[in-house]
Short mmCIF file of C-alpha atoms in Angstrom, two decimals:
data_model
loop_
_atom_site.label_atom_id
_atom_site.label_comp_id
_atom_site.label_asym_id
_atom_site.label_seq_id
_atom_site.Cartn_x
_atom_site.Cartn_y
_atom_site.Cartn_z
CA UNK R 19 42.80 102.86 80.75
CA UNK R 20 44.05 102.15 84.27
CA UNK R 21 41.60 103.36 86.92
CA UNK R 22 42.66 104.28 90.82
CA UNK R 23 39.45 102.26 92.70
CA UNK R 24 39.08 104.69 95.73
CA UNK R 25 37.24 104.32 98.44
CA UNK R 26 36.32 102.88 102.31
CA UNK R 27 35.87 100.07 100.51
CA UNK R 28 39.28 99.11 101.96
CA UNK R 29 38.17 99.20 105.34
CA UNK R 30 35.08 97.00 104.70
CA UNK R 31 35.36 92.81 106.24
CA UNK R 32 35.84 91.71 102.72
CA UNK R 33 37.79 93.92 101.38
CA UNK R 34 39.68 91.44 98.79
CA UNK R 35 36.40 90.38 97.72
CA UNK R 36 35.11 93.76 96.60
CA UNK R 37 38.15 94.90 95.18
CA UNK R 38 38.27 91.47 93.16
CA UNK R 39 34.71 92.10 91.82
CA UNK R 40 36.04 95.78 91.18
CA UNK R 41 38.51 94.87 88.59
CA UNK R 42 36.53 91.99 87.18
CA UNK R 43 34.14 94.96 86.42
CA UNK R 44 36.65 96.93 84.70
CA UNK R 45 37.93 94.20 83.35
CA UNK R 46 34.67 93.43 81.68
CA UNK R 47 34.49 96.86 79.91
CA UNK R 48 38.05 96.63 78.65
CA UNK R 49 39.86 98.84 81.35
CA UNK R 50 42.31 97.61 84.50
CA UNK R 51 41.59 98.28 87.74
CA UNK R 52 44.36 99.36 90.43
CA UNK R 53 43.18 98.65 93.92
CA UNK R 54 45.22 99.72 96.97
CA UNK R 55 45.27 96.36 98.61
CA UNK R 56 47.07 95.47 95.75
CA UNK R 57 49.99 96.84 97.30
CA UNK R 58 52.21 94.55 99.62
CA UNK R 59 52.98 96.18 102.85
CA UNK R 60 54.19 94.74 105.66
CA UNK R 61 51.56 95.84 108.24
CA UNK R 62 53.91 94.98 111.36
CA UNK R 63 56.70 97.42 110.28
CA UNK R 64 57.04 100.28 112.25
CA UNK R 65 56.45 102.56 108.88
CA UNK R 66 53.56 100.75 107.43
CA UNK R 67 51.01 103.89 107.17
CA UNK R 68 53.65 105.51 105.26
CA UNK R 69 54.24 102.63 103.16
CA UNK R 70 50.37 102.54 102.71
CA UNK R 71 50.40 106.42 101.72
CA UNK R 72 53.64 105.62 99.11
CA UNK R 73 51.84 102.78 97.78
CA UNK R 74 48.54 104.25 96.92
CA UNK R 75 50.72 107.76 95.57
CA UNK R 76 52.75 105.65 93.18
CA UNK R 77 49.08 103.51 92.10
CA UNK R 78 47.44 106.63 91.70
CA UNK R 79 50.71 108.43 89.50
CA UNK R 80 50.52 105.35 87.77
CA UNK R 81 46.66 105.57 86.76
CA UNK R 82 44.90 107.80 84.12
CA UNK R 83 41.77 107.58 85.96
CA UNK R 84 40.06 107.97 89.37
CA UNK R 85 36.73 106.34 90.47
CA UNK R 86 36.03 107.50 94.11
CA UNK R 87 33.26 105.81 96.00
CA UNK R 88 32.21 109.01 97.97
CA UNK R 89 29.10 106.71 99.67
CA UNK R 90 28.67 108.80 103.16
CA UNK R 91 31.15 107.14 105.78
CA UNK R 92 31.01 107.25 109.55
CA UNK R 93 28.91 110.42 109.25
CA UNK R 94 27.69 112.37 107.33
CA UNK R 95 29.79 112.96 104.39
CA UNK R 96 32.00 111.11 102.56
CA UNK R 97 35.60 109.35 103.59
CA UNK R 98 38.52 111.61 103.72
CA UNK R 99 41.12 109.46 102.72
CA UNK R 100 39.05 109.42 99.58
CA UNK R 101 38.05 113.00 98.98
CA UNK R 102 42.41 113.11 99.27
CA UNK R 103 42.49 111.02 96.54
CA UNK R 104 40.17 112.23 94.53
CA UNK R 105 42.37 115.85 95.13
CA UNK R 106 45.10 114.37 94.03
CA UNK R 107 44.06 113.21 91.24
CA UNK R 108 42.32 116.27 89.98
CA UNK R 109 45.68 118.07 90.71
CA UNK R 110 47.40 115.49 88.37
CA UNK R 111 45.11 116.53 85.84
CA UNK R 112 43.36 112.86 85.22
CA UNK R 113 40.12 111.93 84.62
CA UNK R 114 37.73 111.88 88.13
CA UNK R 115 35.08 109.70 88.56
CA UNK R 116 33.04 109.33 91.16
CA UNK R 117 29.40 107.52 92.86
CA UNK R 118 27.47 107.91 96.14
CA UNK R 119 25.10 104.99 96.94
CA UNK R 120 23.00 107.42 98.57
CA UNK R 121 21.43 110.05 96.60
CA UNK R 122 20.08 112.24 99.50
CA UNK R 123 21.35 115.78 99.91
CA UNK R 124 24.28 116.85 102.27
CA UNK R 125 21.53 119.11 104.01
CA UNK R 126 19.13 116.28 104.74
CA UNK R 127 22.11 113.69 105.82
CA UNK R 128 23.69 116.05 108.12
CA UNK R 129 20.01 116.52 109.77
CA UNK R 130 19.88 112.11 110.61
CA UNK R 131 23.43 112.93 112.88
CA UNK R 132 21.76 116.31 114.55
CA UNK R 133 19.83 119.13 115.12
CA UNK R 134 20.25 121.45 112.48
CA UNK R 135 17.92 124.94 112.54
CA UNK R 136 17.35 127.81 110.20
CA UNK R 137 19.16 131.42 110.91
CA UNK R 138 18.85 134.14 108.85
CA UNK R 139 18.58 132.20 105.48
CA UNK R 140 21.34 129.68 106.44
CA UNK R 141 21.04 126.09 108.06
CA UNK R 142 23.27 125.31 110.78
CA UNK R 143 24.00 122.53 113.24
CA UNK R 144 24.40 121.83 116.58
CA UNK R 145 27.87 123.92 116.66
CA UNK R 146 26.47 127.06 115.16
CA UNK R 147 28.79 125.98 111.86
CA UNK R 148 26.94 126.56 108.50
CA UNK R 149 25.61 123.61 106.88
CA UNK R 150 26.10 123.55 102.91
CA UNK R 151 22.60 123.93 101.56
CA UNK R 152 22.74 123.60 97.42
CA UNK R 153 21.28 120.69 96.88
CA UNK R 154 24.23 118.57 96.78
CA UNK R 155 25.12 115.00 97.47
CA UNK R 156 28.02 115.99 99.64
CA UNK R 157 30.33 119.76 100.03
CA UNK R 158 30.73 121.14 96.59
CA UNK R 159 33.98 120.98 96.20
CA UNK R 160 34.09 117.29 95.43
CA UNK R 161 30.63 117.49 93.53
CA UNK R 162 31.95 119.70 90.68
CA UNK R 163 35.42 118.42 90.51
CA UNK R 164 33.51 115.43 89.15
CA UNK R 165 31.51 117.44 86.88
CA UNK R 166 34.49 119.68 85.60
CA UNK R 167 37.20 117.29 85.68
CA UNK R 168 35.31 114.14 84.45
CA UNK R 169 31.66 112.74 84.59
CA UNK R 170 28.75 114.43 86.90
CA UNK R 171 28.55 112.21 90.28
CA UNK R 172 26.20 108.76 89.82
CA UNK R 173 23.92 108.22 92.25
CA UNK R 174 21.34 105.51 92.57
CA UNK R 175 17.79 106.74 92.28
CA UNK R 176 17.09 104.96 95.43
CA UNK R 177 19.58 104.03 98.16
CA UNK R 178 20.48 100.54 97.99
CA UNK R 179 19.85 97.92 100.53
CA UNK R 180 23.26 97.12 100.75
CA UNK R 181 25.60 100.46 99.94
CA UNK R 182 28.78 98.60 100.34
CA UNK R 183 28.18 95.86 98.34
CA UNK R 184 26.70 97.15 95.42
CA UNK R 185 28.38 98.09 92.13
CA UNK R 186 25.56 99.11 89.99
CA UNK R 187 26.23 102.79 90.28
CA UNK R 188 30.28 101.87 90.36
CA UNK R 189 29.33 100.37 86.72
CA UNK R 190 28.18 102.94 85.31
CA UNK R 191 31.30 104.88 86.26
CA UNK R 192 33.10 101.92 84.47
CA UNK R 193 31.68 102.74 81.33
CA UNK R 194 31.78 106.44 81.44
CA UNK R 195 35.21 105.89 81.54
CA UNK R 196 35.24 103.03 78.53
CA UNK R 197 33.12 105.52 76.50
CA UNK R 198 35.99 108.16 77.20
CA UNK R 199 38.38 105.81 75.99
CA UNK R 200 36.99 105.23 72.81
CA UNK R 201 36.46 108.82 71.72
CA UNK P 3 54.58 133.25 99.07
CA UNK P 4 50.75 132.86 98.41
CA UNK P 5 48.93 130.43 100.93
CA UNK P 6 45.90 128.87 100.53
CA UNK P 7 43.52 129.22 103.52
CA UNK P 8 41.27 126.09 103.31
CA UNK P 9 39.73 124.83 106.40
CA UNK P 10 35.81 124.55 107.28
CA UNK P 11 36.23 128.19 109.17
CA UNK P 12 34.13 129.29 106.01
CA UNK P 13 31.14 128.14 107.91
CA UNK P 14 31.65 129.47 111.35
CA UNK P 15 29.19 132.24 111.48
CA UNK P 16 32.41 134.78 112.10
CA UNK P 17 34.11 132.70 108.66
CA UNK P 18 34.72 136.34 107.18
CA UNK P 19 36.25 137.68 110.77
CA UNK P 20 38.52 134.67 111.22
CA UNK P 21 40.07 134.89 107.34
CA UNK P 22 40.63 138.59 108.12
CA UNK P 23 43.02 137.19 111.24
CA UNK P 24 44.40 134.44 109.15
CA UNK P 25 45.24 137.02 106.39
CA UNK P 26 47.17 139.33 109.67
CA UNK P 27 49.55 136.45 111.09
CA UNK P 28 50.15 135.36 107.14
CA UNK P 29 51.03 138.85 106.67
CA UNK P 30 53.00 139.65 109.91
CA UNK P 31 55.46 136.58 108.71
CA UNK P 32 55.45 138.50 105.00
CA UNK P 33 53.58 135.92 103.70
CA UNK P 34 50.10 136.17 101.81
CA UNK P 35 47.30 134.50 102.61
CA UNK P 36 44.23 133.53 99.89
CA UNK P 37 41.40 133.15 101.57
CA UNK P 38 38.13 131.35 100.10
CA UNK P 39 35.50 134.29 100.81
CA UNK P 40 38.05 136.90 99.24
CA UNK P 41 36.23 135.43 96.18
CA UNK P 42 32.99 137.44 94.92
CA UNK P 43 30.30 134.89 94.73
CA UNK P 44 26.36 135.88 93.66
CA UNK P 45 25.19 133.38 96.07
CA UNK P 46 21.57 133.87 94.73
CA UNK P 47 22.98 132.46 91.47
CA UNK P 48 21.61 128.83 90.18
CA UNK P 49 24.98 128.00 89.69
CA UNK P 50 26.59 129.99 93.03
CA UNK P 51 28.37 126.40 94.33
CA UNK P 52 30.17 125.68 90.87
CA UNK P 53 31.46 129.57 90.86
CA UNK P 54 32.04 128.98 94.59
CA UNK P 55 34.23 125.53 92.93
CA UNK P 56 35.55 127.82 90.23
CA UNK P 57 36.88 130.38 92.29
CA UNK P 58 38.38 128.18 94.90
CA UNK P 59 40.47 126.15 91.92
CA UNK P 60 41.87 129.19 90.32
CA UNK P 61 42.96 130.79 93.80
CA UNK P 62 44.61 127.07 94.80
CA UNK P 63 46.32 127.54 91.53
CA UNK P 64 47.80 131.46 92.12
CA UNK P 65 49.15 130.01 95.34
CA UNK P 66 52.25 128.59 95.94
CA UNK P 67 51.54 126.66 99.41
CA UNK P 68 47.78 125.61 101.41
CA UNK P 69 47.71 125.16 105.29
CA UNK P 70 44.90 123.39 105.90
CA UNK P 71 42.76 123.22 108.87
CA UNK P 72 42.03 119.59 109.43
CA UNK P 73 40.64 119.86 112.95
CA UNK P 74 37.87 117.36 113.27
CA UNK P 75 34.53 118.58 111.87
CA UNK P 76 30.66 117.24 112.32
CA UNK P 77 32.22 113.38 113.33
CA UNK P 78 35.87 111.97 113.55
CA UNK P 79 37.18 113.37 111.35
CA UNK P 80 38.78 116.39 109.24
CA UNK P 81 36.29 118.05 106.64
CA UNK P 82 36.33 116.64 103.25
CA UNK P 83 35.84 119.90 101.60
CA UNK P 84 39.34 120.77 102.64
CA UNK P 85 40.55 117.28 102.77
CA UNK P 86 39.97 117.73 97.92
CA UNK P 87 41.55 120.64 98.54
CA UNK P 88 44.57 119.27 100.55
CA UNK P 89 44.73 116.33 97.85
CA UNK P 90 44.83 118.99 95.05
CA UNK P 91 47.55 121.36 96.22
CA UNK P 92 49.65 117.93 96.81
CA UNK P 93 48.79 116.86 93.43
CA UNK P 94 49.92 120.28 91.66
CA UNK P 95 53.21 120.13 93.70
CA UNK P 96 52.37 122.63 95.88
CA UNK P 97 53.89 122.89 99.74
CA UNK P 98 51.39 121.19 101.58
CA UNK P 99 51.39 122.19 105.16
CA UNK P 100 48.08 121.45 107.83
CA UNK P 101 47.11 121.31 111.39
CA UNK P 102 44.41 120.05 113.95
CA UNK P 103 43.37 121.15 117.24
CA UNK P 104 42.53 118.02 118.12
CA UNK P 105 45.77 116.07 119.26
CA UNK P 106 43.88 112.72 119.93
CA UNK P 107 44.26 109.40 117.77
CA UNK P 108 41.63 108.74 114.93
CA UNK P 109 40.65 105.46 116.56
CA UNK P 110 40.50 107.43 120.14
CA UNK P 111 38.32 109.85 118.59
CA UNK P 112 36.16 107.40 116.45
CA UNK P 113 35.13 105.55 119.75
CA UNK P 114 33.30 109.00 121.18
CA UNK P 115 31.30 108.71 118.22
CA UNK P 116 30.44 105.12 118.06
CA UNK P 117 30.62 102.09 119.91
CA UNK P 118 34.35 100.39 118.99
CA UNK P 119 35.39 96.73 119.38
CA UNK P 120 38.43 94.81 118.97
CA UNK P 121 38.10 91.61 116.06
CA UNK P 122 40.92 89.27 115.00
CA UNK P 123 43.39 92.15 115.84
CA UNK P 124 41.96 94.81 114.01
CA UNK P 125 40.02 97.80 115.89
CA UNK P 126 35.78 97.67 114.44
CA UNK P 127 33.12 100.25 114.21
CA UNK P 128 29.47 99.66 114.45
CA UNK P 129 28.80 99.01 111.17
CA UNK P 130 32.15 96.41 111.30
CA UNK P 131 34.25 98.52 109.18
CA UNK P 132 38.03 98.96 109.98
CA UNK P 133 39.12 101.82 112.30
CA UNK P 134 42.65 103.33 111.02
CA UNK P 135 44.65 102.62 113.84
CA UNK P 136 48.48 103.36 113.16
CA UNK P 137 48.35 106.25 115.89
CA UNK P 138 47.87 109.08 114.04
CA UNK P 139 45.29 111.77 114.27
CA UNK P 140 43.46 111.27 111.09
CA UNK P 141 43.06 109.30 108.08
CA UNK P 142 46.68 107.91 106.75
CA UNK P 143 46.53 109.68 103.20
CA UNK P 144 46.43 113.51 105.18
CA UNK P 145 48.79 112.74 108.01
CA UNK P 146 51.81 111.41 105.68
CA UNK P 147 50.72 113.65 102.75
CA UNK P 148 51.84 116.70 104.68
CA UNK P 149 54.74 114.66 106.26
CA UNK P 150 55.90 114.02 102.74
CA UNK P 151 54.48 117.17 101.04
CA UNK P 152 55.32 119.63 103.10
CA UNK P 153 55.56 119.87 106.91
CA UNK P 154 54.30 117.07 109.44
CA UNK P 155 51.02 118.14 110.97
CA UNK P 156 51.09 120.70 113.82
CA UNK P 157 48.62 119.81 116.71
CA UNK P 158 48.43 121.76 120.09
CA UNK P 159 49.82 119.85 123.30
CA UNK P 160 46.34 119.89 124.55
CA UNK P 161 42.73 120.48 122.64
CA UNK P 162 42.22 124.59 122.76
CA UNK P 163 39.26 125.42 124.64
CA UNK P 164 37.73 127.05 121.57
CA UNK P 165 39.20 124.58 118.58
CA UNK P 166 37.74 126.64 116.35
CA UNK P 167 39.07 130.39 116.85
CA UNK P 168 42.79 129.62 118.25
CA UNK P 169 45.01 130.58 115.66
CA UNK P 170 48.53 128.63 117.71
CA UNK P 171 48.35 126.22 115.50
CA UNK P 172 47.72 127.92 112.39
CA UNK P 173 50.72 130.23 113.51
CA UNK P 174 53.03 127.68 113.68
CA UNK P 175 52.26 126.21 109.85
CA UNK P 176 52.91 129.89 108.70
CA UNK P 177 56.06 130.19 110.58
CA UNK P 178 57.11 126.86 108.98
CA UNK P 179 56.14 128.35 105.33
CA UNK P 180 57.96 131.38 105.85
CA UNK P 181 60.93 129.37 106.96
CA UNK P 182 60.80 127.44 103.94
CA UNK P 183 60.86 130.67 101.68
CA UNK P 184 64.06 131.99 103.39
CA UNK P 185 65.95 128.70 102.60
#
């Protein structure tokens, strides 16, 4: 199947690179991979975040299959123009995918960014603004989407050393979706 | 029409106060508003967030629109519980329609998290990941999914001294959906 390979992996130094080793991963378990950088846009037009956005809309209507990297970035959850994807996707009714290199809960993360306290049963943080408390990875919403429109979330049992740069837990969504294939 | 309500109001500790005023302007421009906690939820449940997730889906999919509140929330950016949400109404077709009360750039906002520097042309954070910098007020895939969706994002001349209870904003995304319903 063709899989959508979401993520802030995009925004990372080597982004090539990782893509590259993306799709030689599919590759490897019989599926393609369709990676945004794939896309040619001409990043000195005056347009080119809407060419970006077109690109990535007609990738992901082209795909049957979403894996999201939803590893926490630039706070405490994970990276919008991901979770948007992943949306999408779940909208379009195909199959969603998804890891977190780090398999603490959204409580716990949010605490490492700030003071969060305890009022009358609910956690909050600094702003007074409730703090999801289920024992989640990251806000429900994209937790079960995963669950009910494709595979649970994979996390690592321990948080890699390097969370951009490895693809065990990326794997494993590779072959969930290989396995789905040959049901 | 029915409008999805999704924004992270749900955890402002007056979330069930500031639906109620949603629901009023929604209903002052004959338009309905769905809000989130309209949903009956046994939060002492084990399984409370996937009925939360259950309940959420089938209200995005009795409405016919979603105004989304993407005003920045805990970092730099819009809440990515709304963000799946935003993804999914675009990905069922739905009139996608959002504002933030936050009018600065991404990367503007990014550097009053973090320390940002400039490298080989391309704007860095701390840990030497890319910072979006086309301009716009949040990640690419929101800003020109609304554009293209819907409605271009609505922001406020200037931040609102209380970004989270000033409903201008808001107003002006259910004035554009009730426009759209008299075409």
């Amino acid at each position: 199947m063709k899989i959508y390979l979401a993520g802030p992996d995009v925004f990372l130094p080597d982004a090539i690179e990782i893509g590259r080793r993306k799709a030689d991963i599919c590759a490897a378990h019989g599926q393609s991979g369709l990676y945004p950088l794939d896309n040619k846009i001409d990043l000195t037009a005056p347009d080119a975040s809407r060419q970006i956005f077109c690109g990535n809309e007609a990738m992901m209507d082209r795909a049957d299959a979403i894996i999201a990297n939803l590893t926490p970035f630039r706070g405490a959850g994970a990276d919008p123009g991901t979770v948007y994807e992943l949306g999408y996707m779940a909208g379009r009714g195909k199959l969603c995918l998804a890891y977190s290199n780090d398999p603490a809960t959204y409580a716990d993360r949010v605490s490492r960014f700030m003071n969060v306290t305890s009022e009358d049963g609910r956690l909050v943080d600094a702003q007074g603004l409730t703090v999801e408390d289920f024992g989640l990875v990251d806000n429900l919403m994209m937790i079960h989407a995963v669950e009910l429109h494709g595979c649970p979330l994979v996390t690592p049992a321990e948080m890699p050393i390097d969370v951009w740069h490895d693809l065990s837990a990326f794997e494993a969504c590779v072959r969930m979706a290989a396995a789905r294939v040959s049901q």
